[in-house]
């Protein structure tokens, strides 16, 4: 890396998509952002916005066969604005990796041993880690000389005490198969809990925060003095809150029942709980905007789906209040948390005795900035804190390669 290398490319490789951002670490400026979708289909789409060049979004459609082709297409777009992957200003590539198991609790420079370990974790993250690996290998092939860093979704949760991380099942069986609660969205929970402390004018070590990351996937975490002490996702991202398409918490016996009585296969049950449950399973929609619209029109199924979603959220706020003992702030983040004022209002409604309340006019404000939405009298600060996982990945990557 040269002294002028201050840029980090962040890659988030999903099974059929690659999201990317090129960030200048001098001031966190986004130079380019984009997304390749539907990789492997005839109708792949690349949307690239060259922010540094002040350019408009450029969209191209047409078959992109695999991740290799996708990354090459991204490199071509970047090069068109003088931001190519061959640029000496590129310091590193930071990869989001979903599952880091017990081994990876810090951002890690990727070498062959690290790749092997990420591969070894595929059985516990079958949907995510293979895509992450493909993204890494493709990027390595394009810039073999450049440091590539893995930033793990599970890492922030590694501080969970054993009694929060272990399931109450036979210890030998659990250990033999690495079955425990790992938690996900860690990059977001880390970033948002820190930002929330800053919003309160405090050091993270001084505050206890409940972070509610409510996107299409959703998770809650209890963060005590900057360290995660509990989180709602478990071995996989299926546990916990009601999500866009995932059930969240469910009696495990439901799965035996579906197998023995309904005759479903393991794969069918997997799809049911991960893709056809949650909000979409309950009412046919997983977009909170659409659900609110239907509720406004008097749709009962949408209303019930919303109420189930809120009920679960409230249970986690209560549980994490008990886990933390003292709560200084509740922070809402991600697509739903940042935008859906009715969700924030309903989740905190009736919690005045716990020191939590939402001020209706503050809650109605739309902004990209971290902000408080609780009235002054409330003992607990309720906040909206936009997440920025890409910036967090870039910062962790840059800090590591400069260490
Ligand atoms: P993910 O990263 O998990 O795909 P996001 O954090 O981008 O998801 O959140 C996406 C979700 O946010 C959408 O499915 C939708 O439910 C919700 N959302 C986005 N914008 C709004 C809005 N203006 N009002 C209500 N909900 C919104």
Coordinates of C-alpha atoms and ligand atoms in Angstrom, one line a residue:
X1 CA 0.0 0.0 0.0
X2 CA 1.3 3.5 -0.9
X3 CA 1.0 6.5 1.3
X4 CA -1.6 7.9 -1.1
X5 CA -3.8 4.8 -0.8
X6 CA -6.8 6.1 1.1
X7 CA -9.7 4.3 -0.6
X8 CA -11.5 1.2 0.4
X9 CA -13.8 -0.8 -1.8
X10 CA -16.5 -2.5 0.3
X11 CA -18.1 -5.6 -1.2
X12 CA -21.2 -7.3 0.1
X13 CA -21.7 -10.5 -2.0
X14 CA -25.0 -12.2 -1.7
X15 CA -26.1 -15.4 -3.5
X16 CA -27.4 -13.5 -6.5
X17 CA -26.2 -10.0 -5.9
X18 CA -23.2 -7.8 -5.2
X19 CA -23.5 -4.5 -3.4
X20 CA -20.5 -2.2 -3.4
X21 CA -19.3 1.1 -2.3
X22 CA -16.0 2.9 -2.9
X23 CA -15.2 5.1 0.1
X24 CA -12.4 7.7 0.6
X25 CA -11.2 7.2 4.1
X26 CA -9.9 10.7 4.5
X27 CA -13.4 11.9 5.2
X28 CA -15.7 8.9 4.5
X29 CA -16.9 10.3 1.2
X30 CA -18.6 7.9 -1.1
X31 CA -16.9 8.0 -4.5
X32 CA -19.2 5.4 -6.1
X33 CA -22.0 3.1 -5.0
X34 CA -23.8 0.3 -6.8
X35 CA -25.5 -3.0 -7.0
X36 CA -25.6 -6.0 -9.3
X37 CA -28.8 -7.9 -9.0
X38 CA -30.1 -11.2 -10.4
X39 CA -26.7 -12.6 -11.2
X40 CA -27.0 -15.8 -13.2
X41 CA -30.3 -14.8 -14.8
X42 CA -31.0 -13.3 -18.2
X43 CA -32.3 -10.1 -16.6
X44 CA -29.3 -9.2 -14.5
X45 CA -29.1 -5.5 -13.7
X46 CA -26.2 -3.3 -12.8
X47 CA -26.9 0.1 -11.2
X48 CA -23.8 2.3 -10.7
X49 CA -23.8 5.8 -9.3
X50 CA -20.5 7.7 -9.7
X51 CA -20.9 10.1 -6.8
X52 CA -17.4 11.6 -7.0
X53 CA -17.9 12.4 -10.7
X54 CA -21.3 14.0 -9.8
X55 CA -22.8 11.6 -12.3
X56 CA -26.2 10.2 -12.5
X57 CA -27.0 6.6 -11.9
X58 CA -26.1 4.4 -14.9
X59 CA -28.2 1.2 -15.3
X60 CA -27.4 -1.7 -17.6
X61 CA -29.5 -4.8 -18.1
X62 CA -28.6 -8.1 -19.6
X63 CA -27.2 -11.5 -18.5
X64 CA -24.4 -11.5 -16.0
X65 CA -23.5 -15.2 -15.7
X66 CA -21.7 -15.3 -12.3
X67 CA -19.9 -13.3 -9.6
X68 CA -16.7 -13.1 -11.6
X69 CA -18.6 -11.5 -14.5
X70 CA -20.4 -9.2 -12.1
X71 CA -17.2 -7.9 -10.5
X72 CA -15.6 -7.4 -13.8
X73 CA -18.6 -5.3 -14.9
X74 CA -18.3 -3.3 -11.7
X75 CA -14.6 -2.8 -12.3
X76 CA -15.4 -1.5 -15.8
X77 CA -17.9 1.0 -14.4
X78 CA -15.5 2.2 -11.8
X79 CA -12.7 2.5 -14.4
X80 CA -15.0 4.7 -16.6
X81 CA -14.8 7.3 -13.9
X82 CA -11.1 6.9 -13.2
X83 CA -11.7 4.8 -10.1
X84 CA -10.6 1.5 -11.5
X85 CA -9.5 -1.5 -9.3
X86 CA -6.0 -0.9 -10.6
X87 CA -5.8 2.5 -9.0
X88 CA -2.8 3.0 -6.7
X89 CA -5.2 4.9 -4.4
X90 CA -7.1 1.7 -3.5
X91 CA -5.8 0.6 -0.1
X92 CA -7.8 -2.5 0.4
X93 CA -11.0 -4.4 -0.3
X94 CA -13.3 -5.0 2.7
X95 CA -15.7 -7.9 2.4
X96 CA -18.8 -8.5 4.5
X97 CA -18.7 -12.1 5.7
X98 CA -21.8 -13.3 7.4
X99 CA -20.6 -16.1 9.6
X100 CA -17.3 -16.0 11.5
X101 CA -18.1 -18.7 13.9
X102 CA -16.1 -18.7 17.2
X103 CA -12.8 -18.1 15.6
X104 CA -13.3 -14.7 13.9
X105 CA -14.2 -12.0 16.5
X106 CA -12.2 -9.2 14.8
X107 CA -11.8 -8.0 11.2
X108 CA -9.2 -10.3 9.6
X109 CA -6.8 -10.0 6.6
X110 CA -7.8 -12.9 4.3
X111 CA -5.2 -15.6 3.5
X112 CA -5.6 -19.2 2.5
X113 CA -6.1 -20.4 6.1
X114 CA -8.9 -17.7 6.6
X115 CA -10.6 -18.8 3.4
X116 CA -10.5 -22.4 4.6
X117 CA -12.1 -21.5 7.9
X118 CA -14.9 -19.4 6.3
X119 CA -15.5 -22.5 4.1
X120 CA -15.6 -24.7 7.2
X121 CA -18.4 -22.5 8.5
X122 CA -20.6 -23.1 5.4
X123 CA -22.8 -25.7 7.2
X124 CA -23.8 -23.1 9.8
X125 CA -24.3 -20.4 7.1
X126 CA -25.3 -22.3 4.0
X127 CA -27.1 -19.3 2.4
X128 CA -24.5 -16.7 3.0
X129 CA -20.9 -17.9 3.4
X130 CA -20.6 -19.5 -0.1
X131 CA -21.6 -16.2 -1.7
X132 CA -19.2 -14.3 0.5
X133 CA -16.4 -16.7 -0.5
X134 CA -17.1 -16.4 -4.2
X135 CA -16.9 -12.6 -3.9
X136 CA -13.6 -12.8 -2.0
X137 CA -12.0 -15.2 -4.5
X138 CA -13.1 -13.1 -7.5
X139 CA -11.7 -9.9 -5.9
X140 CA -8.5 -11.7 -5.1
X141 CA -8.1 -12.9 -8.7
X142 CA -8.5 -9.3 -9.9
X143 CA -6.1 -7.7 -7.4
X144 CA -3.9 -10.5 -5.9
X145 CA -1.5 -7.9 -4.5
X146 CA -4.1 -6.0 -2.5
X147 CA -5.0 -6.7 1.2
X148 CA -8.5 -8.2 1.3
X149 CA -10.2 -8.0 4.7
X150 CA -13.1 -10.0 6.1
X151 CA -15.5 -8.1 8.4
X152 CA -17.8 -10.6 10.1
X153 CA -21.5 -10.1 10.9
X154 CA -21.1 -12.3 14.0
X155 CA -18.0 -10.6 15.4
X156 CA -19.6 -7.9 17.6
X157 CA -21.6 -10.6 19.4
X158 CA -18.6 -12.6 20.4
X159 CA -18.6 -10.8 23.8
X160 CA -22.0 -12.4 24.8
X161 CA -21.6 -14.3 28.0
X162 CA -21.7 -18.1 27.8
X163 CA -25.1 -18.2 29.5
X164 CA -26.6 -16.0 26.7
X165 CA -24.8 -17.8 23.9
X166 CA -25.6 -21.4 24.8
X167 CA -28.8 -23.1 24.0
X168 CA -30.1 -25.3 26.8
X169 CA -29.5 -28.6 24.9
X170 CA -27.1 -31.5 25.4
X171 CA -23.6 -29.9 25.7
X172 CA -21.8 -32.7 23.8
X173 CA -24.2 -32.6 20.8
X174 CA -24.1 -28.8 20.8
X175 CA -20.3 -28.7 20.8
X176 CA -19.9 -31.5 18.3
X177 CA -21.9 -29.5 15.7
X178 CA -20.9 -25.9 16.9
X179 CA -24.5 -25.2 17.8
X180 CA -24.8 -22.0 19.8
X181 CA -26.1 -18.5 19.4
X182 CA -23.7 -16.4 17.2
X183 CA -25.9 -13.4 16.3
X184 CA -25.8 -11.4 13.1
X185 CA -26.0 -7.8 11.9
X186 CA -23.1 -7.2 14.3
X187 CA -21.5 -4.5 12.1
X188 CA -24.7 -2.5 12.4
X189 CA -25.2 -3.1 16.1
X190 CA -21.6 -2.0 16.7
X191 CA -22.0 1.1 14.6
X192 CA -25.4 2.1 15.9
X193 CA -24.6 1.5 19.6
X194 CA -21.5 3.7 19.3
X195 CA -23.4 6.4 17.4
X196 CA -26.2 6.4 20.0
X197 CA -23.6 7.0 22.8
X198 CA -22.3 9.9 20.7
X199 CA -25.8 11.3 20.3
X200 CA -26.1 11.3 24.1
X201 CA -22.7 13.0 24.4
X202 CA -21.3 9.9 26.2
X203 CA -18.5 7.4 25.7
X204 CA -19.8 4.0 24.6
X205 CA -18.4 2.5 27.9
X206 CA -20.8 4.7 29.9
X207 CA -24.1 3.7 28.3
X208 CA -26.4 0.7 28.0
X209 CA -28.3 0.6 24.7
X210 CA -31.0 -1.6 23.2
X211 CA -30.4 -1.6 19.4
X212 CA -33.3 -2.6 17.2
X213 CA -32.1 -3.3 13.7
X214 CA -35.3 -3.5 11.7
X215 CA -34.7 -4.1 8.0
X216 CA -36.1 -7.0 5.9
X217 CA -34.0 -9.1 8.3
X218 CA -34.4 -7.9 11.9
X219 CA -32.5 -8.3 15.1
X220 CA -32.3 -6.7 18.6
X221 CA -29.2 -6.5 20.8
X222 CA -28.5 -5.5 24.3
X223 CA -25.2 -3.5 24.5
X224 CA -23.8 -2.8 27.9
X225 CA -20.9 -0.3 28.0
X226 CA -20.1 -0.9 24.4
X227 CA -20.1 -4.7 24.6
X228 CA -22.9 -6.9 23.3
X229 CA -24.4 -9.0 26.1
X230 CA -27.3 -10.5 24.2
X231 CA -28.8 -10.6 20.7
X232 CA -31.9 -12.0 19.2
X233 CA -30.5 -14.0 16.2
X234 CA -28.9 -17.3 17.0
X235 CA -27.2 -20.1 15.2
X236 CA -28.7 -18.6 12.0
X237 CA -30.5 -15.4 11.3
X238 CA -33.8 -17.2 11.7
X239 CA -34.2 -16.7 15.5
X240 CA -35.7 -13.7 17.3
X241 CA -37.9 -10.9 15.9
X242 CA -40.6 -11.3 13.3
X243 CA -39.0 -10.3 10.0
X244 CA -40.0 -9.6 6.5
X245 CA -40.0 -13.3 5.5
X246 CA -38.6 -15.1 8.5
X247 CA -40.7 -16.4 11.4
X248 CA -38.2 -15.5 14.2
X249 CA -38.8 -17.3 17.5
X250 CA -41.0 -20.4 17.2
X251 CA -41.5 -23.6 19.2
X252 CA -38.9 -26.0 17.7
X253 CA -41.5 -28.7 17.9
X254 CA -43.3 -26.9 15.0
X255 CA -40.6 -28.3 12.7
X256 CA -41.2 -31.9 13.9
X257 CA -44.9 -31.4 13.4
X258 CA -44.4 -30.0 9.9
X259 CA -42.3 -33.1 9.1
X260 CA -44.3 -35.8 10.8
X261 CA -47.8 -34.5 10.4
X262 CA -47.7 -32.2 7.3
X263 CA -45.2 -34.4 5.5
X264 CA -42.9 -31.6 4.6
X265 CA -39.2 -32.2 3.9
X266 CA -36.4 -30.5 5.8
X267 CA -35.7 -28.2 2.8
X268 CA -39.4 -27.3 2.5
X269 CA -39.5 -26.4 6.2
X270 CA -36.3 -24.3 5.8
X271 CA -37.9 -22.4 2.9
X272 CA -41.2 -22.0 4.8
X273 CA -39.6 -20.5 7.9
X274 CA -36.9 -18.4 6.1
X275 CA -38.8 -17.2 3.0
X276 CA -42.5 -17.6 3.4
X277 CA -43.0 -16.6 7.0
X278 CA -42.8 -13.4 9.0
X279 CA -44.8 -10.5 7.6
X280 CA -45.0 -12.0 4.1
X281 CA -46.4 -15.3 5.5
X282 CA -48.8 -13.5 7.8
X283 CA -50.3 -11.0 5.3
X284 CA -48.7 -11.5 1.8
X285 CA -46.5 -8.4 2.0
X286 CA -43.1 -7.8 3.6
X287 CA -42.7 -4.1 2.9
X288 CA -43.8 -2.1 5.9
X289 CA -45.0 0.8 3.6
X290 CA -47.4 -1.5 1.9
X291 CA -48.5 -3.0 5.2
X292 CA -49.2 0.4 6.6
X293 CA -51.1 1.4 3.5
X294 CA -53.3 -1.7 3.8
X295 CA -53.9 -1.0 7.5
X296 CA -55.1 2.5 6.6
X297 CA -57.6 0.9 4.2
X298 CA -58.9 -1.3 7.0
X299 CA -57.2 -4.5 6.0
X300 CA -57.5 -6.9 9.0
X301 CA -54.7 -9.3 7.9
X302 CA -52.2 -6.5 7.5
X303 CA -53.3 -5.2 11.0
X304 CA -52.8 -8.6 12.6
X305 CA -49.3 -9.0 10.9
X306 CA -48.3 -5.6 12.2
X307 CA -49.6 -6.4 15.7
X308 CA -47.7 -9.7 15.9
X309 CA -44.5 -7.8 14.7
X310 CA -44.9 -5.2 17.4
X311 CA -45.8 -7.7 20.1
X312 CA -42.5 -9.6 19.5
X313 CA -40.5 -6.3 19.4
X314 CA -42.0 -5.3 22.7
X315 CA -41.1 -8.6 24.3
X316 CA -37.5 -8.1 23.3
X317 CA -37.4 -4.5 24.6
X318 CA -38.7 -5.9 27.9
X319 CA -36.3 -8.8 28.0
X320 CA -33.3 -6.7 27.2
X321 CA -34.3 -4.1 29.7
X322 CA -34.1 -6.9 32.3
X323 CA -30.8 -8.2 30.9
X324 CA -29.3 -4.7 31.1
X325 CA -30.8 -3.7 34.4
X326 CA -30.5 0.0 33.4
X327 CA -31.3 1.2 29.9
X328 CA -30.0 4.6 28.7
X329 CA -31.3 4.4 25.2
X330 CA -33.3 2.4 22.7
X331 CA -32.1 3.0 19.1
X332 CA -34.1 2.2 16.0
X333 CA -32.2 1.5 12.8
X334 CA -32.3 0.0 9.2
X335 CA -35.1 0.4 6.7
X336 CA -38.1 -0.1 9.0
X337 CA -36.5 1.4 12.1
X338 CA -35.3 4.5 10.3
X339 CA -38.4 5.2 8.3
X340 CA -41.5 3.7 9.9
X341 CA -42.7 6.1 12.5
X342 CA -45.8 3.9 13.3
X343 CA -43.5 1.0 14.2
X344 CA -41.5 3.1 16.6
X345 CA -44.6 4.6 18.2
X346 CA -46.3 1.2 18.6
X347 CA -43.2 -0.6 19.9
X348 CA -42.7 1.9 22.8
X349 CA -46.4 2.6 23.5
X350 CA -47.3 1.7 27.0
X351 CA -43.7 1.5 28.3
X352 CA -43.9 4.8 30.2
X353 CA -43.4 2.8 33.5
X354 CA -40.1 1.6 32.1
X355 CA -39.1 5.2 31.4
X356 CA -39.7 4.9 27.6
X357 CA -41.9 7.2 25.5
X358 CA -42.0 8.7 22.0
X359 CA -42.9 12.3 21.2
X360 CA -45.3 12.3 18.3
X361 CA -44.0 15.4 16.6
X362 CA -40.3 14.4 17.0
X363 CA -41.2 10.9 15.7
X364 CA -42.7 12.4 12.6
X365 CA -39.5 14.2 11.6
X366 CA -37.8 12.7 8.5
X367 CA -34.0 13.0 8.5
X368 CA -30.8 11.1 7.7
X369 CA -29.2 12.2 10.9
X370 CA -29.2 10.5 14.3
X371 CA -31.9 12.0 16.4
X372 CA -33.9 11.7 19.6
X373 CA -37.6 11.0 19.5
X374 CA -38.3 10.8 23.2
X375 CA -39.9 13.6 25.2
X376 CA -37.5 15.4 27.6
X377 CA -39.2 13.9 30.7
X378 CA -38.5 10.3 29.6
X379 CA -35.7 8.6 31.6
X380 CA -34.7 6.5 28.6
X381 CA -33.6 8.2 25.4
X382 CA -35.4 6.8 22.4
X383 CA -33.5 7.5 19.2
X384 CA -33.4 6.9 15.4
X385 CA -29.9 6.2 14.4
X386 CA -29.3 5.5 10.7
X387 CA -27.0 2.5 10.2
X388 CA -24.0 2.5 7.9
X389 CA -22.6 -1.0 7.6
X390 CA -20.5 -0.1 4.6
X391 CA -18.7 2.7 6.3
X392 CA -18.2 0.6 9.4
X393 CA -16.7 -2.2 7.2
X394 CA -14.5 0.3 5.4
X395 CA -13.3 1.8 8.7
X396 CA -12.5 -1.5 10.2
X397 CA -10.7 -2.6 7.0
X398 CA -8.7 0.6 6.7
X399 CA -7.7 0.5 10.4
X400 CA -6.5 -3.0 10.0
X401 CA -4.4 -2.5 6.9
X402 CA -2.8 0.6 8.5
X403 CA -2.2 -1.0 11.8
Ligands
LIG1 P1 -32.2 -5.2 4.2 O1 -30.9 -4.5 4.3 O2 -32.5 -6.2 5.4 O3 -32.6 -5.8 2.9 P2 -33.3 -2.6 4.7 O4 -32.7 -2.2 6.0 O5 -33.0 -1.9 3.5 O6 -33.3 -4.1 4.5 O7 -34.9 -2.4 5.0 C1 -35.8 -2.7 4.0 C2 -37.2 -2.6 4.5 O8 -37.4 -1.3 5.1 C3 -38.3 -2.7 3.5 O9 -38.7 -4.1 3.3 C4 -39.5 -2.0 4.1 O10 -40.2 -2.8 4.9 C5 -38.8 -1.0 5.0 N1 -38.9 0.4 4.6 C6 -38.1 1.1 3.7 N2 -38.5 2.4 3.5 C7 -39.6 2.5 4.3 C8 -40.4 3.6 4.6 N3 -40.3 4.8 4.0 N4 -41.5 3.4 5.5 C9 -41.6 2.2 6.0 N5 -40.8 1.1 5.8 C10 -39.8 1.3 5.0

